[in-house]
Coordinates of C-alpha atoms (C1' of nucleotides) in Angstrom, one line a residue:
Chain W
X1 CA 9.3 35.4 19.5
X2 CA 13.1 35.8 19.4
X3 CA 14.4 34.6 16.4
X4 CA 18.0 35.7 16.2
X5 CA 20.0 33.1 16.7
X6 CA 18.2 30.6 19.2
X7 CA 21.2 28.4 21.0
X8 CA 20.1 25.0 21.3
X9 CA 18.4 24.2 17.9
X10 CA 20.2 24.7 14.8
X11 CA 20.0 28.3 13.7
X12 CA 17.8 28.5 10.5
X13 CA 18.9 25.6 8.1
X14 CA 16.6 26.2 5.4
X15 CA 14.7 23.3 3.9
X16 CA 15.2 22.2 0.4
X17 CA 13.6 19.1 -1.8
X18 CA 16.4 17.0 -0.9
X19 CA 15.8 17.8 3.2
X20 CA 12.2 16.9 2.8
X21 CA 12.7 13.7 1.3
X22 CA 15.6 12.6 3.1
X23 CA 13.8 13.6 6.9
X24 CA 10.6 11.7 5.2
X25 CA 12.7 8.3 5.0
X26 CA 14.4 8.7 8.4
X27 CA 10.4 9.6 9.8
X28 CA 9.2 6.2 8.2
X29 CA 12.3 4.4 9.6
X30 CA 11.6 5.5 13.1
X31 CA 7.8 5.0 13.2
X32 CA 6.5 3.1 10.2
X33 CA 5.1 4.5 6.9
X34 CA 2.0 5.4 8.6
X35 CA 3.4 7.8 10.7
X36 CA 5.2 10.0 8.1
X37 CA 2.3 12.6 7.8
X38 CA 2.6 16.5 6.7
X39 CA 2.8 17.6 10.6
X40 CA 5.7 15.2 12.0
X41 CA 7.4 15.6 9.0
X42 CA 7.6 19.1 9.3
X43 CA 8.2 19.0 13.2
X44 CA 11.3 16.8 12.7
X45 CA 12.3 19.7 10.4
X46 CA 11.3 22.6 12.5
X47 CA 9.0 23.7 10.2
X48 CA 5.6 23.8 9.7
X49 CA 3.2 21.9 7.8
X50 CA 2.5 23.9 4.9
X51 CA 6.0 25.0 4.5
X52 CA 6.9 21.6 2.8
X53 CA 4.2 22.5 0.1
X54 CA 6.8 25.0 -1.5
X55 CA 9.1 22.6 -2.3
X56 CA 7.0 19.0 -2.6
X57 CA 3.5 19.4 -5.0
X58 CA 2.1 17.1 -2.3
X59 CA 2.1 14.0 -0.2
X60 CA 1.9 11.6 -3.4
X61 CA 5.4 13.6 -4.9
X62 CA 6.9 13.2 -0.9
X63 CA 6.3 9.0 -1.4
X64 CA 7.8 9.2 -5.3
X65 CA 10.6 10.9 -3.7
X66 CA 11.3 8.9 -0.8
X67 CA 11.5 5.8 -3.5
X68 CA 13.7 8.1 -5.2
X69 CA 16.0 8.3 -2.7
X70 CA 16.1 4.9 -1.4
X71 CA 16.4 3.3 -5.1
X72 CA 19.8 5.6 -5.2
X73 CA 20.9 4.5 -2.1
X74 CA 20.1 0.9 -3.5
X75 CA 22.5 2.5 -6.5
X76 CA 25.1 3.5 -4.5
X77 CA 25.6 0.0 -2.5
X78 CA 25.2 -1.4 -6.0
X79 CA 27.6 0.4 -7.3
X80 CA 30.4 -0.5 -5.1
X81 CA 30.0 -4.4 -6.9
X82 CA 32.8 -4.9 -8.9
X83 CA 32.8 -8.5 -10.6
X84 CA 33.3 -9.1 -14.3
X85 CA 29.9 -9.6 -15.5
X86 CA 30.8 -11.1 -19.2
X87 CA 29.6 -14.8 -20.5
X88 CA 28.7 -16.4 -17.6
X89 CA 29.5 -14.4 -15.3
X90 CA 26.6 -12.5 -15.5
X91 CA 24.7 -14.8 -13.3
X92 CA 27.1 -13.7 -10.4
X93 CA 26.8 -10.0 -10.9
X94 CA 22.9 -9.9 -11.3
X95 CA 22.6 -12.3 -8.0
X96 CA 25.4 -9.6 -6.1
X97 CA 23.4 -6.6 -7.6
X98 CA 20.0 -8.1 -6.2
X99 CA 21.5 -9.1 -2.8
X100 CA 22.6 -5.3 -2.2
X101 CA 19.1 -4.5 -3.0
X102 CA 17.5 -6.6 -0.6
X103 CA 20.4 -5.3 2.1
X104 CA 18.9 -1.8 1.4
X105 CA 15.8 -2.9 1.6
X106 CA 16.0 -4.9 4.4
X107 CA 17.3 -1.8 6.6
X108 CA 13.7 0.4 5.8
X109 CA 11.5 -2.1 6.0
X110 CA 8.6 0.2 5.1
X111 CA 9.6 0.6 1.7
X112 CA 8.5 -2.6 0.1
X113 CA 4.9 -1.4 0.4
X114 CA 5.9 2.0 -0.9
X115 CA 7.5 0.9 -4.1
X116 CA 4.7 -1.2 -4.8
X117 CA 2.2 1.5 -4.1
X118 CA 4.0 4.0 -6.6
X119 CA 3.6 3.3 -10.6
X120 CA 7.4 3.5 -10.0
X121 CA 9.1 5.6 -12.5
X122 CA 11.5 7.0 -10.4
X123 CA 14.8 7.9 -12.2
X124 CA 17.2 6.0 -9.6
X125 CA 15.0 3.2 -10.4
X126 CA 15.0 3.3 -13.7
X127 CA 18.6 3.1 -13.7
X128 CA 19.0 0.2 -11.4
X129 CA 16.7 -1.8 -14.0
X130 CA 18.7 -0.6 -16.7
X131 CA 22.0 -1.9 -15.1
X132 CA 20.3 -5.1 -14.3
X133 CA 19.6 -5.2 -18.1
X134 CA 23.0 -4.5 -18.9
X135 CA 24.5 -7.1 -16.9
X136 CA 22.4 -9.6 -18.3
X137 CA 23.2 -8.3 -22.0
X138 CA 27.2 -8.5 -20.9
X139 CA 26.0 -12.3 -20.3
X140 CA 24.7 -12.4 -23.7
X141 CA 21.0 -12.1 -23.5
X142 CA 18.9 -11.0 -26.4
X143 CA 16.8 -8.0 -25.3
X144 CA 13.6 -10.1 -25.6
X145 CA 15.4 -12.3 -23.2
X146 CA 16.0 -10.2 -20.7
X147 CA 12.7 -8.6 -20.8
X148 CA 11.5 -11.5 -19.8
X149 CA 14.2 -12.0 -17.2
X150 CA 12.8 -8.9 -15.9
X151 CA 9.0 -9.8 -15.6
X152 CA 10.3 -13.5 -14.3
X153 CA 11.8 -11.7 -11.7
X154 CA 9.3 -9.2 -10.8
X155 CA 9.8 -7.7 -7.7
X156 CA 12.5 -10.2 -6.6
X157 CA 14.5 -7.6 -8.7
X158 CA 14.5 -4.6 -6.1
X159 CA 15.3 -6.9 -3.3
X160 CA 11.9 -8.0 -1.8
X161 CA 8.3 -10.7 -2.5
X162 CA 6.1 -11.0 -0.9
X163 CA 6.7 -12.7 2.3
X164 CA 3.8 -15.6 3.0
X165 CA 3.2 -15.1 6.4
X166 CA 4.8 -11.6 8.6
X167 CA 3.6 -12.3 12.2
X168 CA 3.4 -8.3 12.5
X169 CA 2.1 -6.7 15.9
X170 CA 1.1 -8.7 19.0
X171 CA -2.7 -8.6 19.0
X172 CA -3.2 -9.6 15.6
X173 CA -0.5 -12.3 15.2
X174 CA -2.0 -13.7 18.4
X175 CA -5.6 -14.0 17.3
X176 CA -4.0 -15.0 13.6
X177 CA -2.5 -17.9 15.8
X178 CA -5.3 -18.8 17.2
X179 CA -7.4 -19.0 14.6
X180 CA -4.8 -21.2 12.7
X181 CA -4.9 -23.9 15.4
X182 CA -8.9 -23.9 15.4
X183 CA -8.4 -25.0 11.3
X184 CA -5.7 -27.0 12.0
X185 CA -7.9 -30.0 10.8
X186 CA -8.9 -28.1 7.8
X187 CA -5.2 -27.4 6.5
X188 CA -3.0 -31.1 6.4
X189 CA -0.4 -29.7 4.3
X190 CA 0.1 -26.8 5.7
X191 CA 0.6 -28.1 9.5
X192 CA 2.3 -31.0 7.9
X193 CA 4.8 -28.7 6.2
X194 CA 5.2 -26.5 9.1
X195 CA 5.6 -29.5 11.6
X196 CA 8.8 -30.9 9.6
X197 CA 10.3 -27.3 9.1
X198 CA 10.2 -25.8 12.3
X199 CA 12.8 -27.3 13.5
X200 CA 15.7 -24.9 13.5
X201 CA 13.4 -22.0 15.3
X202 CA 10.9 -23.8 17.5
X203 CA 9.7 -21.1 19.3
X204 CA 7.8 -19.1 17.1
X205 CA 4.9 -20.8 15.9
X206 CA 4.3 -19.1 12.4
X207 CA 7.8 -17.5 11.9
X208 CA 10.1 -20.5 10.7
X209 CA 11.3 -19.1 7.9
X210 CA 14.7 -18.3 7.3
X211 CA 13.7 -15.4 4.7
X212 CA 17.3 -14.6 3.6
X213 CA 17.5 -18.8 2.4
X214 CA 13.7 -18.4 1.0
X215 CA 14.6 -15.1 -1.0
X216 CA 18.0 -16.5 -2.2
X217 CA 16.8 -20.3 -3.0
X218 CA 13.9 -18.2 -5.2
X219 CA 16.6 -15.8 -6.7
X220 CA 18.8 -18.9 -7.5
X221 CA 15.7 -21.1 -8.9
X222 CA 14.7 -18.0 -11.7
X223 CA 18.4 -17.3 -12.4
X224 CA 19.5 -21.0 -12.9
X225 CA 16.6 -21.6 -15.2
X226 CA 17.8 -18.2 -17.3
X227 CA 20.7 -19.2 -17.4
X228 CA 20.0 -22.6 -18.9
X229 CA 17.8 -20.5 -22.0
X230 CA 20.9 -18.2 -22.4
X231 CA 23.3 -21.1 -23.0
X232 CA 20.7 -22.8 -25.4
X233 CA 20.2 -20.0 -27.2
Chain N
X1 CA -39.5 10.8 9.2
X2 CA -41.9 7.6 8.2
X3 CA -40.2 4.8 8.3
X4 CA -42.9 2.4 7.7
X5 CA -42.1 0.4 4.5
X6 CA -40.8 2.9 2.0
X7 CA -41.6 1.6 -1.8
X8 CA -39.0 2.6 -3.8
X9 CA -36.0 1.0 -1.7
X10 CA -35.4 -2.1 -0.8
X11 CA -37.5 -2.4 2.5
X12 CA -35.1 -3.1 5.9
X13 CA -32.8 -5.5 4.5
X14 CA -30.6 -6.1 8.0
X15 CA -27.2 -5.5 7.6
X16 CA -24.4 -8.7 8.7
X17 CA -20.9 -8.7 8.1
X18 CA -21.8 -10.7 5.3
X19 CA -23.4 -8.0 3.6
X20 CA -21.2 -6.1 4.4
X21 CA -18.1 -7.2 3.3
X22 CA -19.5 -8.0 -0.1
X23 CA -20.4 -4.2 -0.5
X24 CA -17.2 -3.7 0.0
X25 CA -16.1 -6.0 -2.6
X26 CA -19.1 -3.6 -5.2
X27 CA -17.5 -0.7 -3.9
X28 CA -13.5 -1.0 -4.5
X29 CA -14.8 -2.9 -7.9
X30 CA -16.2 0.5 -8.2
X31 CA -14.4 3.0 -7.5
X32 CA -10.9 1.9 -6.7
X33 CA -10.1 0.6 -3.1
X34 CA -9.5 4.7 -2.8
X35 CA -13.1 5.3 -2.8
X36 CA -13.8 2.5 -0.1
X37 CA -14.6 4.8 3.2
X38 CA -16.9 3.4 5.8
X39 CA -19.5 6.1 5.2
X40 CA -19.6 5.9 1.1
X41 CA -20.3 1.8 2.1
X42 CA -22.7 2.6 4.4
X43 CA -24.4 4.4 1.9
X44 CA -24.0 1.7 -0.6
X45 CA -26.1 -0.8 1.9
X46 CA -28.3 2.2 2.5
X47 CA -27.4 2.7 5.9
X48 CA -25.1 5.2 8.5
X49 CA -21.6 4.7 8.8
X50 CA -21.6 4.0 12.5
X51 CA -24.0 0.7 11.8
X52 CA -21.2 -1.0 10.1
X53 CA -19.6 -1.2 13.4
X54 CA -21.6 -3.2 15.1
X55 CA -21.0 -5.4 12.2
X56 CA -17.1 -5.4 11.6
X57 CA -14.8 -4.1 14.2
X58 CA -13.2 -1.5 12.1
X59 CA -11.8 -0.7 8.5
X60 CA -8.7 -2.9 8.9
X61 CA -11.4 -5.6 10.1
X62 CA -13.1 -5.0 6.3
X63 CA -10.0 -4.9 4.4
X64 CA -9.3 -8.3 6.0
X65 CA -12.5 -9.4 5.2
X66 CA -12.5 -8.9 2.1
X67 CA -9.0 -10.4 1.1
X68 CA -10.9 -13.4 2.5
X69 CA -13.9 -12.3 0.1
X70 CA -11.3 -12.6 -2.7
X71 CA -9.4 -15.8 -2.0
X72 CA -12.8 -17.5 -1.5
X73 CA -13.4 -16.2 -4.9
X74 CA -10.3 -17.6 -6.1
X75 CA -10.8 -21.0 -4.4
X76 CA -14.0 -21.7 -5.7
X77 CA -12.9 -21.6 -9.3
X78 CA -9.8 -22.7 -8.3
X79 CA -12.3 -25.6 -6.9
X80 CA -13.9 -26.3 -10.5
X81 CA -10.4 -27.2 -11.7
X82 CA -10.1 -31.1 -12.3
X83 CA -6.8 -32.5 -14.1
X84 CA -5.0 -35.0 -12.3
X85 CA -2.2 -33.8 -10.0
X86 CA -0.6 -37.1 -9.6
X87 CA 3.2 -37.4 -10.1
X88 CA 4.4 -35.3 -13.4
X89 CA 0.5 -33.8 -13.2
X90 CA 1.8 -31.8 -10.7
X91 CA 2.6 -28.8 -12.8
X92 CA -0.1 -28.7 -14.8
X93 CA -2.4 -28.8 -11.4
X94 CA -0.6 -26.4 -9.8
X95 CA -0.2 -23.9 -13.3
X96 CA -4.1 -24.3 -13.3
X97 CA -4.5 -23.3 -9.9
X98 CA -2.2 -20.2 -10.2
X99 CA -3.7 -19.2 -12.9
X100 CA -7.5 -19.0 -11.4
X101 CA -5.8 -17.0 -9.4
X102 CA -4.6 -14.6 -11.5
X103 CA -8.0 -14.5 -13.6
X104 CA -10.1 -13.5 -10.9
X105 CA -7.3 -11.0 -9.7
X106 CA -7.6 -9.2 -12.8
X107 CA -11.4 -9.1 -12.4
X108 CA -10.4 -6.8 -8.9
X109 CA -7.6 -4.9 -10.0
X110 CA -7.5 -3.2 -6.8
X111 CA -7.1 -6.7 -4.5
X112 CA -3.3 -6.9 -5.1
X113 CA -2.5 -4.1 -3.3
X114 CA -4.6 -5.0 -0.3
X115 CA -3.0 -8.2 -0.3
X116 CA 0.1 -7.3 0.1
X117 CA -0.7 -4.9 2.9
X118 CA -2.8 -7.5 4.9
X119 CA -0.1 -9.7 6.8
X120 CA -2.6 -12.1 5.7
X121 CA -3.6 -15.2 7.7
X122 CA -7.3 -14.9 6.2
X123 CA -9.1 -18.3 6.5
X124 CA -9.6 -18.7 2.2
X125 CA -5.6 -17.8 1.7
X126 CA -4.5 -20.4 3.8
X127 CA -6.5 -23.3 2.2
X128 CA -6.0 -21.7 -1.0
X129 CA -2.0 -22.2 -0.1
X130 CA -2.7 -25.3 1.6
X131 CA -4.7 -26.7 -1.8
X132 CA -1.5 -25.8 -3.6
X133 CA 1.0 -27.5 -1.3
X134 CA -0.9 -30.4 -1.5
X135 CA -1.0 -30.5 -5.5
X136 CA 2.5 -30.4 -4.9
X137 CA 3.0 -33.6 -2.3
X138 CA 1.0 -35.5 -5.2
X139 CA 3.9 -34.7 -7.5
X140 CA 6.3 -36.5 -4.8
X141 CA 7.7 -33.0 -3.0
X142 CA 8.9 -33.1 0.2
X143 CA 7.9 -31.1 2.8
X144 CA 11.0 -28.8 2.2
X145 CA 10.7 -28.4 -1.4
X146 CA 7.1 -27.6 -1.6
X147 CA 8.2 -25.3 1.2
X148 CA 10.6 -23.8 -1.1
X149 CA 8.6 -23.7 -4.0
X150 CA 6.1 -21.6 -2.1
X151 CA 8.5 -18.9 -0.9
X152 CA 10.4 -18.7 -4.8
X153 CA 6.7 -18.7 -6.2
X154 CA 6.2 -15.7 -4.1
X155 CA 3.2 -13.6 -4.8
X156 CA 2.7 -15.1 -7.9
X157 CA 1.2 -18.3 -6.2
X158 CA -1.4 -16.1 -5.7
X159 CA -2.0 -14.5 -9.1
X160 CA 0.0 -11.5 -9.6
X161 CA 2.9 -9.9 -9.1
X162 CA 4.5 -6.6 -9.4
X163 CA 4.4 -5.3 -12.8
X164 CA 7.6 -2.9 -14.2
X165 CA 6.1 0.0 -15.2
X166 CA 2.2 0.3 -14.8
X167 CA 1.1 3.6 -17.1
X168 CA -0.8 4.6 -14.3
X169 CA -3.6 7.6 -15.0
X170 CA -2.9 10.1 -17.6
X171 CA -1.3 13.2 -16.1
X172 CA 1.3 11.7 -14.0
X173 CA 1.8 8.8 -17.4
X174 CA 2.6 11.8 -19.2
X175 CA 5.0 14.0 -16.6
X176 CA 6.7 10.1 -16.3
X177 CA 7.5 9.4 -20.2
X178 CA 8.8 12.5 -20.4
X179 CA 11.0 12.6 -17.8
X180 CA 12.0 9.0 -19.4
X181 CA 12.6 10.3 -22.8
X182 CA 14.9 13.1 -21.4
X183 CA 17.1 10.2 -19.5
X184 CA 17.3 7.7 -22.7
X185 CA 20.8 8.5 -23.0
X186 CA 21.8 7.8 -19.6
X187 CA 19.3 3.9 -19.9
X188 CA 20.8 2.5 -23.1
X189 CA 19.8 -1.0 -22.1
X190 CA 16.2 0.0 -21.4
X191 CA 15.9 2.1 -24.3
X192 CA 17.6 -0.8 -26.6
X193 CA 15.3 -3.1 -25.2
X194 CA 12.0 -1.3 -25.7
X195 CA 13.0 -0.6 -28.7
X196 CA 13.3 -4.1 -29.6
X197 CA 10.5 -5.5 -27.7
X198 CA 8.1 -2.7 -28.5
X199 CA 7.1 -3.8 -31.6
X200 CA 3.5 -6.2 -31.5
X201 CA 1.8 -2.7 -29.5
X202 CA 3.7 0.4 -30.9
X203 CA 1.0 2.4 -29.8
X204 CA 1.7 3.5 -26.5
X205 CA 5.1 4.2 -25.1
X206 CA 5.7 2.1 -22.3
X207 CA 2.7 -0.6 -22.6
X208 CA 4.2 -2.7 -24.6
X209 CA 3.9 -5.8 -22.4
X210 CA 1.9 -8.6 -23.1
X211 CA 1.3 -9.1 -19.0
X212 CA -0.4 -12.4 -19.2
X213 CA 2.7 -13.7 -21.6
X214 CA 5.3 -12.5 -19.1
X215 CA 3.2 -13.8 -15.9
X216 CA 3.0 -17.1 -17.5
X217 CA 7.0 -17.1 -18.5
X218 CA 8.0 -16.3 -15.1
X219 CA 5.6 -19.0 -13.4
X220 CA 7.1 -21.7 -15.9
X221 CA 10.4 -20.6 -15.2
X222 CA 9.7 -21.0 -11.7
X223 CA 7.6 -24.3 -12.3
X224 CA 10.4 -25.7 -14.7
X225 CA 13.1 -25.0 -12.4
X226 CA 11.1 -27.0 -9.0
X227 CA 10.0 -29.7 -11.7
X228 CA 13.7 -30.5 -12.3
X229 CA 14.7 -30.5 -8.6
X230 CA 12.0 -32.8 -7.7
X231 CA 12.7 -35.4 -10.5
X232 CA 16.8 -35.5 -9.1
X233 CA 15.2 -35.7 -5.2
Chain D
dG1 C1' -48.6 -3.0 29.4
dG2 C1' -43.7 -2.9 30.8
dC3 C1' -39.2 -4.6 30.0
dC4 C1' -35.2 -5.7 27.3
dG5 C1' -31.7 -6.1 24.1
dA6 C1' -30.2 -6.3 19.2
dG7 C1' -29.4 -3.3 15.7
dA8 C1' -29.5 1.1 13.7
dC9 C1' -28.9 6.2 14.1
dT10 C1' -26.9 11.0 15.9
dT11 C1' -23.4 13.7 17.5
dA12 C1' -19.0 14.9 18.1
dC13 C1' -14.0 14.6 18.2
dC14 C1' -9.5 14.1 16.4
dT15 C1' -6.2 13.3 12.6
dT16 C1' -4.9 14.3 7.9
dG17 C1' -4.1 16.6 3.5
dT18 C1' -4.2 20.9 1.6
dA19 C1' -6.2 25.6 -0.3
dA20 C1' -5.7 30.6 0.5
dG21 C1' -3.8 34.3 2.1
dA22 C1' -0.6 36.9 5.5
dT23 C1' 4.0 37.6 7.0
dC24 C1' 9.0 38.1 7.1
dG25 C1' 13.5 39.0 5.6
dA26 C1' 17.2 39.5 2.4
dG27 C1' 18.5 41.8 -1.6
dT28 C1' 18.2 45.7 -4.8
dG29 C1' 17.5 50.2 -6.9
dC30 C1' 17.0 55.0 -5.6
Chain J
dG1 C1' 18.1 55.2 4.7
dC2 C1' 14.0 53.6 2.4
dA3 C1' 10.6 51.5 -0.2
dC4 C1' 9.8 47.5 -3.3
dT5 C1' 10.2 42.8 -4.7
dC6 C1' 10.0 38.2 -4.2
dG7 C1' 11.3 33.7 -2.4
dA8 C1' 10.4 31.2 1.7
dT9 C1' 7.7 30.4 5.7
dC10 C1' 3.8 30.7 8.8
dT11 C1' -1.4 31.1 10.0
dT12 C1' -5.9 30.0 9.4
dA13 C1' -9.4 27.3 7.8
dC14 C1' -11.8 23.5 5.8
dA15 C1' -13.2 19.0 4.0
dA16 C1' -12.6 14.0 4.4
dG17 C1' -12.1 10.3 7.0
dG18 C1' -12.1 6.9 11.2
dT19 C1' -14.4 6.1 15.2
dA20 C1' -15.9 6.8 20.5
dA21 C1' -20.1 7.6 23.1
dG22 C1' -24.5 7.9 23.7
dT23 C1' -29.5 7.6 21.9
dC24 C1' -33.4 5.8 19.6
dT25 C1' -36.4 2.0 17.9
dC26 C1' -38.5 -1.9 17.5
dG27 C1' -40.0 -6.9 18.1
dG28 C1' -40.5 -10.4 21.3
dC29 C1' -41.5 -12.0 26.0
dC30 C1' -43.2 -11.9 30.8

DNA sequence: GGCCGAGACTTACCTTGTAAGATCGAGTGC
DNA sequence: GCACTCGATCTTACAAGGTAAGTCTCGGCC
């Protein structure tokens, strides 16, 4: 095999941590989380499997790292925010910081499930709490305050909860369907809900939801309710 | 091999999807829903791997299952509950609720994640989340609200939600303090703040949470802030 | 007895993570 | 120029795991 040189493919970029991780998220945004495996990951970098395994421990330290890398791109869009966060405006500046979160997350959809999988200690995520913190100390929090702020947030603080119902791939989300009409009966408040809210999207049957209003109306409801124990305080 | 009526084992108790899935349930109890593998539950019901299937379509099939397991868990102490839901009762109903939730969520550590992974549409969540809607009508919601409420309750309606920093198992709880302690000077807000906070459980570094306190702080917040909405509606 | 079908078993294949060792190539000292 | 070293990559191999396909085994019924 000819290796000097070869035209077409780039000639012999050699792979590094920061390669791995970054072709890892850019494998799970093309096909899914469940498709970032050892081999592909490898193929995408013209390399072979085993070759990653010199510069990632192993698959578990390829997941911590691809948090890793999306919590600092969280950082970076984060770090573009620049509104005064002192007294009350702190409200703003946490609600901004969330948002640009949620836009990050929102564009590798697969990493919801990651984060939550991981025990995160991930450096860039540390330090996106530890801004959070600081805005809301700017805003006059005690610390015990905003540790609670923290937990009453919960994962509404990286940008994502738990959606209630994802209609996810066709075959499932069909006999899901399906099933729902046949308990219909069983479930008044839930067809009664969904019959006076699915009016602005009537053609899905389960997805109504506007989730950027749900995720913001939530967001809004915890801060609001901070914000009235700040002022008391 | 005699197969005629062995006396030690049970004798030929048939398999179902029953039986199965509540196996399932023993085994992730067990050994973490990592050790749940169709042939270590066929061994569990003392049978071959390939049996389950005529049973349960396939692993995603018992993972559904038993999320419905678990929420029929949940709704049949959730069922038990009896305080009046009527008009202000609402919160207490639905703080009740939740919190049955939570309690037999902590008895299957392992259930959150699967969960969250499940696009769930199991029979027992929805009439666990239709029960809770309806608690909510007899406080005088509307449609919308409760529909609101739901999606700012998050995965807390059901019992849990993400924790900040879960220690994790011992070697990688060690590798991740450290690599804390050697950041501390670039997280003075998180540092200030454990320092603070960490006194009630000095013991271990980053444990320091009372989880039950901050779970219950967040759902009041969240309870406090629909309770005020619905009184100005 | 012969048939049949539900329910369980056997075999076998493919994908995945990863351990162990071979190889390769750029420096470096001689 | 040549051997030696050592970081980086490749080869081979294996153990789990999910599951497709086919086989065996009864108990009930004609």
């Amino acid at each position: 095999m000819a290796t000097e040189s070869v035209p077409g493919t780039d000639p012999r970029v050699p792979l590094s941590r920061e390669r791995v991780l970054r072709a890892a998220v850019k494998v799970a945004d093309e096909g899914g989380i469940k498709s970032l495996t050892m081999r592909r990951l490898a193929e995408h970098l013209g390399a072979e499997a085993m070759s990653l395994y010199y510069h990632v421990a192993n698959k578990e330290e390829v997941l911590d790292g691809i948090v890793d890398v999306i919590a600092g791109e969280i950082n970076d869009v984060a770090g573009r925010i620049d509104v005064p966060s002192e007294g009350a405006g702190w409200k703003k500046a946490v609600r901004e910081r969330i948002l640009s979160a949620r836009e990050v997350l929102l564009r590798h959809p697969w990493a919801p499930g990651v984060f939550e999988t991981r025990t995160a200690m991930s450096p860039a995520v540390l330090r996106y709490h530890d801004a959070l913190i600081g805005l809301m100390r700017d805003g006059g929090f005690s610390y015990d305050l905003a540790h609670q702020a923290m937990h009453a947030l919960g994962s509404r603080a990286l940008g994502f909860s738990q959606e209630l119902f994802k209609p996810g791939d066709g075959a499932g989300a069909e006999k899901a369907s399906a099933m729902f009409e046949s308990m219909a009966d069983q479930l008044p408040h839930l067809v009664g809900m969904m019959m006076e809210v699915a009016h602005d999207d009537p053609d899905s049957t389960l997805g109504w939801c506007d989730e950027q209003a749900e995720f913001e109306f939530g967001l809004d409801l915890v801060l609001d309710g901070l914000d009235r124990m700040r002022e008391t305080a």
